[in-house]
Short mmCIF file of C-alpha atoms in Angstrom, two decimals:
data_model
loop_
_atom_site.label_atom_id
_atom_site.label_comp_id
_atom_site.label_asym_id
_atom_site.label_seq_id
_atom_site.Cartn_x
_atom_site.Cartn_y
_atom_site.Cartn_z
CA MET A 21 -39.60 -25.05 -58.87
CA GLY A 22 -36.24 -24.54 -60.35
CA ARG A 23 -35.64 -24.33 -64.09
CA THR A 24 -32.43 -26.36 -64.50
CA VAL A 25 -32.74 -29.41 -66.54
CA VAL A 26 -30.29 -32.18 -65.07
CA THR A 27 -29.48 -35.24 -67.07
CA ILE A 28 -27.96 -38.20 -65.41
CA GLY A 29 -25.95 -41.03 -67.27
CA ARG A 30 -24.78 -43.75 -64.90
CA GLU A 31 -22.78 -47.06 -64.81
CA PHE A 32 -24.89 -50.15 -64.13
CA GLY A 33 -24.90 -50.74 -60.30
CA SER A 34 -23.67 -47.24 -59.40
CA GLY A 35 -26.86 -46.40 -57.64
CA GLY A 36 -27.12 -43.44 -60.07
CA ARG A 37 -30.83 -43.89 -60.56
CA GLU A 38 -31.53 -43.63 -56.91
CA ILE A 39 -29.26 -40.50 -56.74
CA ALA A 40 -31.18 -38.97 -59.53
CA ARG A 41 -34.56 -39.70 -57.86
CA ARG A 42 -33.40 -38.13 -54.48
CA LEU A 43 -32.07 -35.08 -56.32
CA ALA A 44 -35.50 -34.47 -58.04
CA GLU A 45 -37.03 -34.68 -54.65
CA LEU A 46 -34.65 -32.10 -53.18
CA LEU A 47 -35.16 -29.79 -56.02
CA GLU A 48 -38.89 -30.48 -56.14
CA VAL A 49 -38.89 -31.23 -59.78
CA PRO A 50 -40.29 -34.09 -62.04
CA PHE A 51 -38.16 -37.11 -62.44
CA TYR A 52 -38.02 -38.88 -65.81
CA ASP A 53 -37.06 -42.39 -66.45
CA ARG A 54 -39.53 -45.23 -67.59
CA GLN A 55 -42.02 -42.43 -67.76
CA ILE A 56 -40.27 -41.26 -70.94
CA ILE A 57 -40.79 -44.67 -72.60
CA ALA A 58 -44.42 -44.59 -71.72
CA LEU A 59 -44.84 -41.10 -73.06
CA ALA A 60 -42.74 -41.93 -76.25
CA ALA A 61 -44.71 -45.24 -76.77
CA ARG A 62 -47.84 -43.13 -77.25
CA ASP A 63 -46.26 -41.16 -80.03
CA THR A 64 -44.89 -44.03 -82.02
CA GLY A 65 -47.84 -46.33 -81.65
CA PHE A 66 -45.46 -48.88 -80.40
CA SER A 67 -46.46 -50.48 -77.03
CA GLU A 68 -44.22 -49.85 -74.05
CA GLU A 69 -43.26 -53.67 -73.81
CA PHE A 70 -42.22 -53.56 -77.52
CA ILE A 71 -40.11 -50.44 -76.97
CA GLN A 72 -38.33 -51.99 -73.92
CA GLU A 73 -37.67 -55.14 -75.98
CA THR A 74 -36.24 -53.26 -78.86
CA GLU A 75 -33.97 -51.40 -76.67
CA GLN A 76 -32.49 -54.50 -75.01
CA LYS A 77 -31.81 -55.91 -78.74
CA LYS A 78 -28.47 -55.15 -80.20
CA THR A 79 -28.96 -52.00 -81.96
CA ASN A 80 -27.22 -52.98 -85.18
CA SER A 81 -29.18 -56.25 -85.81
CA PHE A 82 -30.07 -55.68 -89.40
CA LEU A 83 -32.44 -58.48 -89.86
CA TYR A 84 -34.42 -57.61 -86.82
CA ASN A 85 -34.83 -53.98 -87.98
CA LEU A 86 -35.78 -54.99 -91.46
CA TYR A 87 -38.28 -57.46 -90.31
CA TYR A 88 -40.14 -55.08 -87.89
CA SER A 89 -39.66 -51.72 -89.99
CA GLY A 90 -42.68 -50.97 -92.17
CA GLN A 91 -41.30 -47.47 -92.81
CA ASN A 92 -38.04 -45.79 -93.94
CA LEU A 93 -36.13 -45.86 -90.76
CA PRO A 94 -35.13 -49.02 -88.62
CA VAL A 95 -37.49 -49.39 -85.63
CA ASN A 96 -34.88 -48.71 -83.04
CA ASP A 97 -34.09 -45.47 -84.73
CA GLN A 98 -37.86 -44.56 -84.80
CA VAL A 99 -38.06 -45.22 -80.98
CA PHE A 100 -34.90 -43.20 -80.42
CA ILE A 101 -36.32 -40.21 -82.34
CA ALA A 102 -39.63 -40.41 -80.49
CA GLN A 103 -37.75 -40.55 -77.03
CA SER A 104 -35.61 -37.63 -78.03
CA LYS A 105 -38.72 -35.70 -78.99
CA VAL A 106 -40.23 -36.41 -75.58
CA ILE A 107 -36.96 -35.47 -73.79
CA ARG A 108 -36.95 -32.17 -75.48
CA GLN A 109 -40.65 -31.62 -74.57
CA VAL A 110 -40.20 -32.24 -71.00
CA ALA A 111 -37.18 -30.18 -70.88
CA GLU A 112 -39.13 -27.26 -72.18
CA LYS A 113 -41.78 -27.51 -69.56
CA GLY A 114 -39.18 -26.56 -66.77
CA GLY A 115 -36.71 -27.95 -64.34
CA CYS A 116 -36.43 -31.76 -64.12
CA VAL A 117 -34.14 -34.71 -63.67
CA ILE A 118 -33.76 -37.11 -66.68
CA VAL A 119 -32.02 -40.37 -66.39
CA GLY A 120 -30.30 -41.99 -69.39
CA ARG A 121 -31.56 -42.36 -72.78
CA CYS A 122 -28.66 -40.37 -74.10
CA SER A 123 -30.48 -37.31 -72.63
CA ASP A 124 -27.24 -35.53 -72.28
CA TYR A 125 -26.64 -35.86 -76.15
CA VAL A 126 -30.21 -35.05 -76.97
CA LEU A 127 -30.07 -31.77 -74.92
CA ARG A 128 -26.33 -31.04 -75.65
CA ASP A 129 -26.89 -27.62 -77.18
CA ARG A 130 -29.71 -26.60 -74.80
CA PRO A 131 -28.62 -23.77 -72.38
CA GLY A 132 -29.62 -24.28 -68.76
CA CYS A 133 -28.72 -27.91 -68.41
CA LEU A 134 -26.45 -29.63 -66.07
CA HIS A 135 -25.01 -33.07 -67.50
CA VAL A 136 -23.85 -35.46 -64.79
CA PHE A 137 -22.41 -39.02 -65.03
CA ILE A 138 -22.39 -41.26 -61.87
CA HIS A 139 -19.99 -44.13 -61.62
CA ALA A 140 -18.52 -46.25 -58.97
CA PRO A 141 -15.60 -48.91 -58.41
CA LEU A 142 -16.34 -52.13 -60.05
CA GLU A 143 -16.49 -54.17 -56.70
CA GLU A 144 -19.11 -51.84 -55.31
CA ARG A 145 -21.27 -52.12 -58.42
CA ILE A 146 -21.08 -55.97 -58.36
CA ARG A 147 -22.08 -56.00 -54.64
CA ARG A 148 -25.01 -53.55 -55.59
CA ALA A 149 -26.18 -55.82 -58.45
CA GLU A 150 -25.99 -58.81 -56.27
CA GLN A 151 -28.26 -57.01 -53.74
CA GLU A 152 -30.75 -55.77 -56.25
CA HIS A 153 -30.70 -58.34 -59.09
CA GLY A 154 -29.09 -61.48 -57.20
CA GLY A 155 -30.41 -65.04 -57.70
CA GLY A 156 -30.77 -64.89 -61.55
CA GLU A 157 -29.14 -67.15 -63.83
CA GLU A 158 -26.21 -64.61 -64.65
CA SER A 159 -23.64 -63.89 -61.82
CA PRO A 160 -23.59 -60.30 -60.67
CA LYS A 161 -20.33 -59.72 -62.22
CA THR A 162 -21.52 -60.90 -65.69
CA LEU A 163 -24.72 -58.79 -65.28
CA VAL A 164 -22.66 -55.71 -64.44
CA ALA A 165 -20.28 -56.22 -67.67
CA ARG A 166 -23.12 -57.07 -70.07
CA GLN A 167 -25.18 -54.01 -68.95
CA ASP A 168 -22.20 -51.59 -69.21
CA LYS A 169 -21.50 -53.07 -72.66
CA GLU A 170 -25.05 -52.59 -73.83
CA ARG A 171 -25.31 -48.98 -72.35
CA ALA A 172 -22.08 -48.21 -74.20
CA ALA A 173 -23.13 -49.56 -77.43
CA TYR A 174 -26.57 -47.93 -77.39
CA TYR A 175 -24.89 -44.71 -76.49
CA ALA A 176 -22.24 -45.01 -79.24
CA HIS A 177 -24.81 -46.06 -81.79
CA PHE A 178 -27.09 -42.89 -81.38
CA THR A 179 -24.42 -40.29 -80.47
CA ALA A 180 -21.24 -41.33 -82.06
CA ARG A 181 -19.62 -40.36 -78.81
CA LYS A 182 -17.80 -42.48 -76.24
CA TRP A 183 -20.03 -43.40 -73.29
CA GLY A 184 -18.63 -42.15 -70.12
CA ASP A 185 -16.11 -39.71 -71.72
CA LEU A 186 -15.79 -36.95 -69.09
CA SER A 187 -15.92 -34.08 -71.75
CA ASN A 188 -19.56 -34.98 -72.34
CA TYR A 189 -20.37 -34.06 -68.76
CA HIS A 190 -20.21 -30.98 -66.62
CA LEU A 191 -19.66 -33.26 -63.63
CA THR A 192 -18.72 -36.99 -63.02
CA VAL A 193 -19.00 -38.23 -59.69
CA ASP A 194 -18.12 -41.53 -57.72
CA SER A 195 -21.14 -42.58 -55.85
CA SER A 196 -18.92 -44.33 -53.16
CA LEU A 197 -18.66 -40.87 -51.81
CA GLY A 198 -22.11 -41.68 -50.35
CA PRO A 199 -25.27 -41.53 -52.39
CA GLU A 200 -26.98 -38.82 -50.20
CA ARG A 201 -23.84 -36.69 -50.09
CA VAL A 202 -23.71 -36.91 -53.95
CA ALA A 203 -27.46 -35.78 -54.28
CA ASP A 204 -26.84 -33.01 -51.75
CA LEU A 205 -23.89 -31.95 -53.64
CA LEU A 206 -25.77 -31.75 -56.97
CA ALA A 207 -28.70 -30.03 -55.53
CA GLY A 208 -26.37 -27.38 -53.96
CA LEU A 209 -24.74 -26.88 -57.39
CA VAL A 210 -28.28 -26.69 -59.23
CA LYS A 211 -29.32 -23.97 -56.54
CA SER A 212 -26.12 -22.01 -56.96
CA MET A 213 -26.43 -21.97 -60.71
CA GLU A 214 -30.07 -20.80 -60.48
CA SER A 215 -29.46 -18.13 -57.75
CA ALA A 216 -26.67 -16.61 -60.03
CA GLY A 217 -29.45 -16.05 -62.76
CA MET B 27 -7.50 -27.24 -40.45
CA GLY B 28 -8.98 -30.16 -42.26
CA ARG B 29 -7.30 -33.38 -42.78
CA THR B 30 -8.52 -34.38 -46.27
CA VAL B 31 -5.84 -34.49 -48.99
CA VAL B 32 -7.32 -33.17 -52.30
CA THR B 33 -5.35 -34.10 -55.49
CA ILE B 34 -6.25 -32.02 -58.59
CA GLY B 35 -5.50 -33.08 -62.07
CA ARG B 36 -6.37 -30.70 -64.83
CA GLU B 37 -6.43 -29.92 -68.66
CA PHE B 38 -3.96 -27.04 -69.73
CA GLY B 39 -6.07 -23.91 -69.80
CA SER B 40 -9.01 -25.28 -67.74
CA GLY B 41 -8.08 -22.88 -64.81
CA GLY B 42 -7.61 -26.04 -62.65
CA ARG B 43 -4.55 -24.56 -60.75
CA GLU B 44 -6.44 -21.34 -59.84
CA ILE B 45 -9.34 -23.36 -58.49
CA ALA B 46 -7.03 -25.54 -56.54
CA ARG B 47 -5.38 -22.50 -55.04
CA ARG B 48 -8.77 -20.96 -54.30
CA LEU B 49 -9.89 -24.43 -52.57
CA ALA B 50 -6.67 -24.54 -50.37
CA GLU B 51 -7.53 -20.89 -49.20
CA LEU B 52 -11.30 -21.86 -48.37
CA LEU B 53 -10.16 -24.95 -46.56
CA GLU B 54 -7.20 -23.07 -44.90
CA VAL B 55 -4.71 -25.93 -45.86
CA PRO B 56 -1.43 -25.74 -47.60
CA PHE B 57 -1.21 -25.72 -51.46
CA TYR B 58 1.49 -27.79 -53.26
CA ASP B 59 2.57 -27.29 -56.81
CA ARG B 60 5.94 -25.97 -57.76
CA GLN B 61 6.84 -26.23 -53.96
CA ILE B 62 6.87 -30.08 -54.48
CA ILE B 63 9.63 -29.64 -57.05
CA ALA B 64 11.66 -27.38 -54.70
CA LEU B 65 11.37 -30.14 -51.78
CA ALA B 66 12.00 -32.91 -54.14
CA ALA B 67 15.16 -31.24 -55.60
CA ARG B 68 16.75 -31.24 -52.19
CA ASP B 69 16.26 -34.91 -51.73
CA THR B 70 17.66 -35.87 -55.19
CA GLY B 71 20.44 -33.39 -55.18
CA PHE B 72 19.33 -32.22 -58.56
CA SER B 73 18.62 -28.49 -59.02
CA GLU B 74 15.11 -27.19 -59.27
CA GLU B 75 15.97 -26.09 -62.88
CA PHE B 76 17.30 -29.28 -63.77
CA ILE B 77 14.01 -31.10 -62.68
CA GLN B 78 11.86 -28.81 -64.65
CA GLU B 79 13.84 -29.22 -67.74
CA THR B 80 13.79 -33.20 -67.24
CA GLU B 81 10.10 -33.12 -66.80
CA GLN B 82 9.66 -31.25 -70.00
CA LYS B 83 11.56 -33.61 -72.00
CA LYS B 84 10.03 -36.75 -73.57
CA THR B 85 9.97 -39.30 -70.85
CA ASN B 86 11.14 -42.03 -72.98
CA SER B 87 14.13 -40.26 -74.46
CA PHE B 88 16.51 -43.11 -74.00
CA LEU B 89 19.85 -41.36 -74.88
CA TYR B 90 18.97 -38.29 -72.59
CA ASN B 91 18.30 -40.74 -69.79
CA LEU B 92 21.50 -42.73 -70.44
CA TYR B 93 23.64 -39.66 -70.68
CA TYR B 94 22.43 -38.15 -67.30
CA SER B 95 21.82 -41.31 -65.24
CA GLY B 96 24.87 -42.27 -63.15
CA GLN B 97 22.71 -44.68 -61.13
CA ASN B 98 20.51 -47.81 -61.91
CA LEU B 99 17.36 -45.84 -62.95
CA PRO B 100 16.90 -43.40 -65.65
CA VAL B 101 16.97 -39.83 -64.15
CA ASN B 102 13.33 -38.97 -64.91
CA ASP B 103 12.29 -42.00 -62.91
CA GLN B 104 14.63 -40.98 -60.00
CA VAL B 105 12.80 -37.59 -60.09
CA PHE B 106 9.48 -39.09 -60.26
CA ILE B 107 10.43 -41.24 -57.19
CA ALA B 108 11.70 -38.36 -55.13
CA GLN B 109 8.57 -36.29 -55.96
CA SER B 110 6.18 -39.40 -55.09
CA LYS B 111 8.07 -39.44 -51.74
CA VAL B 112 7.49 -35.76 -51.11
CA ILE B 113 3.80 -36.06 -51.98
CA ARG B 114 3.32 -38.99 -49.60
CA GLN B 115 5.27 -36.95 -46.77
CA VAL B 116 3.05 -33.79 -47.19
CA ALA B 117 -0.11 -35.99 -47.18
CA GLU B 118 0.99 -37.36 -43.83
CA LYS B 119 1.35 -33.93 -42.45
CA GLY B 120 -2.54 -33.21 -42.79
CA GLY B 121 -5.02 -31.59 -45.02
CA CYS B 122 -3.71 -30.18 -48.25
CA VAL B 123 -4.33 -29.57 -52.02
CA ILE B 124 -1.76 -31.02 -54.41
CA VAL B 125 -1.87 -30.06 -58.08
CA GLY B 126 -0.66 -32.43 -60.86
CA ARG B 127 2.49 -34.51 -60.52
CA CYS B 128 0.36 -37.81 -60.64
CA SER B 129 -0.70 -37.29 -57.14
CA ASP B 130 -3.99 -39.07 -57.60
CA TYR B 131 -1.89 -42.11 -58.66
CA VAL B 132 0.56 -41.71 -55.93
CA LEU B 133 -2.05 -41.48 -53.26
CA ARG B 134 -4.40 -44.00 -54.93
CA ASP B 135 -4.56 -46.32 -51.85
CA ARG B 136 -4.31 -43.73 -49.15
CA PRO B 137 -7.81 -43.37 -47.39
CA GLY B 138 -9.05 -39.80 -46.61
CA CYS B 139 -8.11 -38.52 -50.10
CA LEU B 140 -10.43 -36.71 -52.75
CA HIS B 141 -9.10 -37.06 -56.18
CA VAL B 142 -10.54 -34.51 -58.62
CA PHE B 143 -9.89 -33.56 -62.35
CA ILE B 144 -10.74 -30.24 -63.83
CA HIS B 145 -11.45 -29.84 -67.49
CA ALA B 146 -13.28 -27.22 -69.95
CA PRO B 147 -14.34 -27.11 -73.47
CA LEU B 148 -11.47 -26.72 -75.93
CA GLU B 149 -12.50 -23.13 -77.03
CA GLU B 150 -12.44 -21.94 -73.55
CA ARG B 151 -9.01 -23.29 -72.89
CA ILE B 152 -7.61 -21.91 -75.97
CA ARG B 153 -9.03 -18.47 -75.02
CA ARG B 154 -7.44 -18.84 -71.51
CA ALA B 155 -4.10 -19.93 -72.99
CA GLU B 156 -4.14 -16.68 -75.25
CA GLN B 157 -4.80 -14.44 -72.08
CA GLU B 158 -2.12 -16.06 -70.08
CA HIS B 159 0.56 -17.18 -72.55
CA GLY B 160 -0.24 -15.29 -75.72
CA GLY B 161 2.20 -13.70 -77.81
CA GLY B 162 4.74 -16.45 -77.79
CA GLU B 163 5.97 -18.46 -80.94
CA GLU B 164 3.27 -21.09 -80.61
CA SER B 165 -0.46 -20.30 -81.36
CA PRO B 166 -2.68 -20.66 -78.31
CA LYS B 167 -4.27 -23.87 -80.09
CA THR B 168 -0.99 -25.57 -80.57
CA LEU B 169 0.06 -24.85 -77.14
CA VAL B 170 -3.02 -26.37 -75.56
CA ALA B 171 -2.69 -29.49 -77.74
CA ARG B 172 0.99 -29.89 -76.89
CA GLN B 173 0.61 -29.49 -73.27
CA ASP B 174 -2.31 -31.84 -73.19
CA LYS B 175 -0.11 -34.42 -75.09
CA GLU B 176 2.65 -34.04 -72.65
CA ARG B 177 0.64 -34.38 -69.59
CA ALA B 178 -1.07 -37.53 -70.98
CA ALA B 179 2.38 -38.88 -71.87
CA TYR B 180 3.81 -38.06 -68.51
CA TYR B 181 0.76 -39.63 -66.66
CA ALA B 182 0.61 -42.76 -68.86
CA HIS B 183 4.48 -43.23 -68.50
CA PHE B 184 4.41 -43.18 -64.61
CA THR B 185 1.02 -44.78 -63.81
CA ALA B 186 0.20 -47.01 -66.75
CA ARG B 187 -3.25 -45.48 -66.61
CA LYS B 188 -5.11 -43.14 -68.99
CA TRP B 189 -4.95 -39.49 -68.26
CA GLY B 190 -8.51 -38.00 -67.69
CA ASP B 191 -10.17 -41.38 -67.28
CA LEU B 192 -13.04 -40.61 -64.98
CA SER B 193 -12.54 -43.99 -63.13
CA ASN B 194 -9.35 -42.40 -61.62
CA TYR B 195 -11.20 -39.64 -59.82
CA HIS B 196 -14.00 -39.20 -57.32
CA LEU B 197 -15.06 -36.03 -59.10
CA THR B 198 -14.39 -34.39 -62.53
CA VAL B 199 -15.73 -30.99 -63.07
CA ASP B 200 -16.06 -28.63 -66.13
CA SER B 201 -14.63 -25.23 -65.02
CA SER B 202 -17.03 -23.53 -67.32
CA LEU B 203 -19.48 -23.84 -64.59
CA GLY B 204 -17.58 -20.96 -63.00
CA PRO B 205 -14.10 -21.38 -61.30
CA GLU B 206 -15.37 -19.80 -58.02
CA ARG B 207 -18.57 -21.98 -57.98
CA VAL B 208 -16.21 -25.12 -58.56
CA ALA B 209 -13.91 -24.13 -55.78
CA ASP B 210 -17.04 -23.74 -53.43
CA LEU B 211 -18.34 -27.01 -54.64
CA LEU B 212 -15.25 -28.78 -53.80
CA ALA B 213 -14.92 -27.05 -50.34
CA GLY B 214 -18.41 -27.94 -49.60
CA LEU B 215 -17.78 -31.54 -50.46
CA VAL B 216 -14.66 -31.82 -48.38
CA LYS B 217 -16.43 -30.26 -45.29
CA SER B 218 -19.28 -32.62 -45.71
CA MET B 219 -16.83 -35.61 -45.77
CA GLU B 220 -14.95 -34.31 -42.74
CA SER B 221 -18.14 -33.56 -40.61
CA ALA B 222 -19.23 -37.26 -41.21
CA GLY B 223 -16.06 -38.38 -39.72
#
């Protein structure tokens, strides 16, 4: 099992999550996504459902935070801190692939990480959103725009960085090159980095 | 010889040009950089020196353009159009690696291209600038900042796009992963694309 920690940020509908999962399989390392929420939930004492709900709210909703926070920090900050702690813990255990949750930022100073961002042309993302989430009240186009906006706001709130700014990543890649090819490319890069010691 | 046209944009001091040259060697295809200027110069009737000087001027210097332009278009637009024509001509000849000159934009609608951007952390770029261009009047830090600003302005003027915006590229990569590793990565990707037909 490798020792490189790969973090993957992605645009909604880019297929980045599937590429991340495939990469974890190729590297034979654990894959963390919703699992992080579950692990974090235990630490904070909040339920997994509550955390998911909190993440979907606007992160700057003052009244919402005031209402739910019985402690010093707003509740969404408490959740972020708990998740960041879990991200650092799993990274210490060995090689893995972590999707989203500002993991590139949380692990920005940790050596032995590869920070990746997956994007795709808008029309491809809308098509993928229609395949995977079609039939809802929102049009696929609106869904993609809303999700991108939420991810950018979440990232900006907790990191004070711009989401999708290439200087935050070792590699950004357009998944329209082919999801399997991208997973192979990343696996090859990780292996090259590890063989160099 | 491959048939993929690779365009490479790069931050000043990222070592992107050397990576591009190495990539062309690995793929055994022509490498175009200053050669484009020489080819373009013949078309426009301007000397190579004159074109280099024009490119280094602020692209929106009205009086400079007025003074030198004997035709309908400002002289820097004439040079850009001539260079774009040459870029399209060499791309038609077969696989190659083209550095800079907004080549990603010029070939944006051409199938069979791979558009790449190379960057690096600021401190590494300053160190490289010192090694390669040290001893001049400008400090390496000022040189890097000025060159970035000029490239961004040049790109924005001719493309109306933002320089270094990841959505313009199939791949962006941090050269601090290792210049040789990056060249190998790109060569592997091109070969994978070509073997898929």
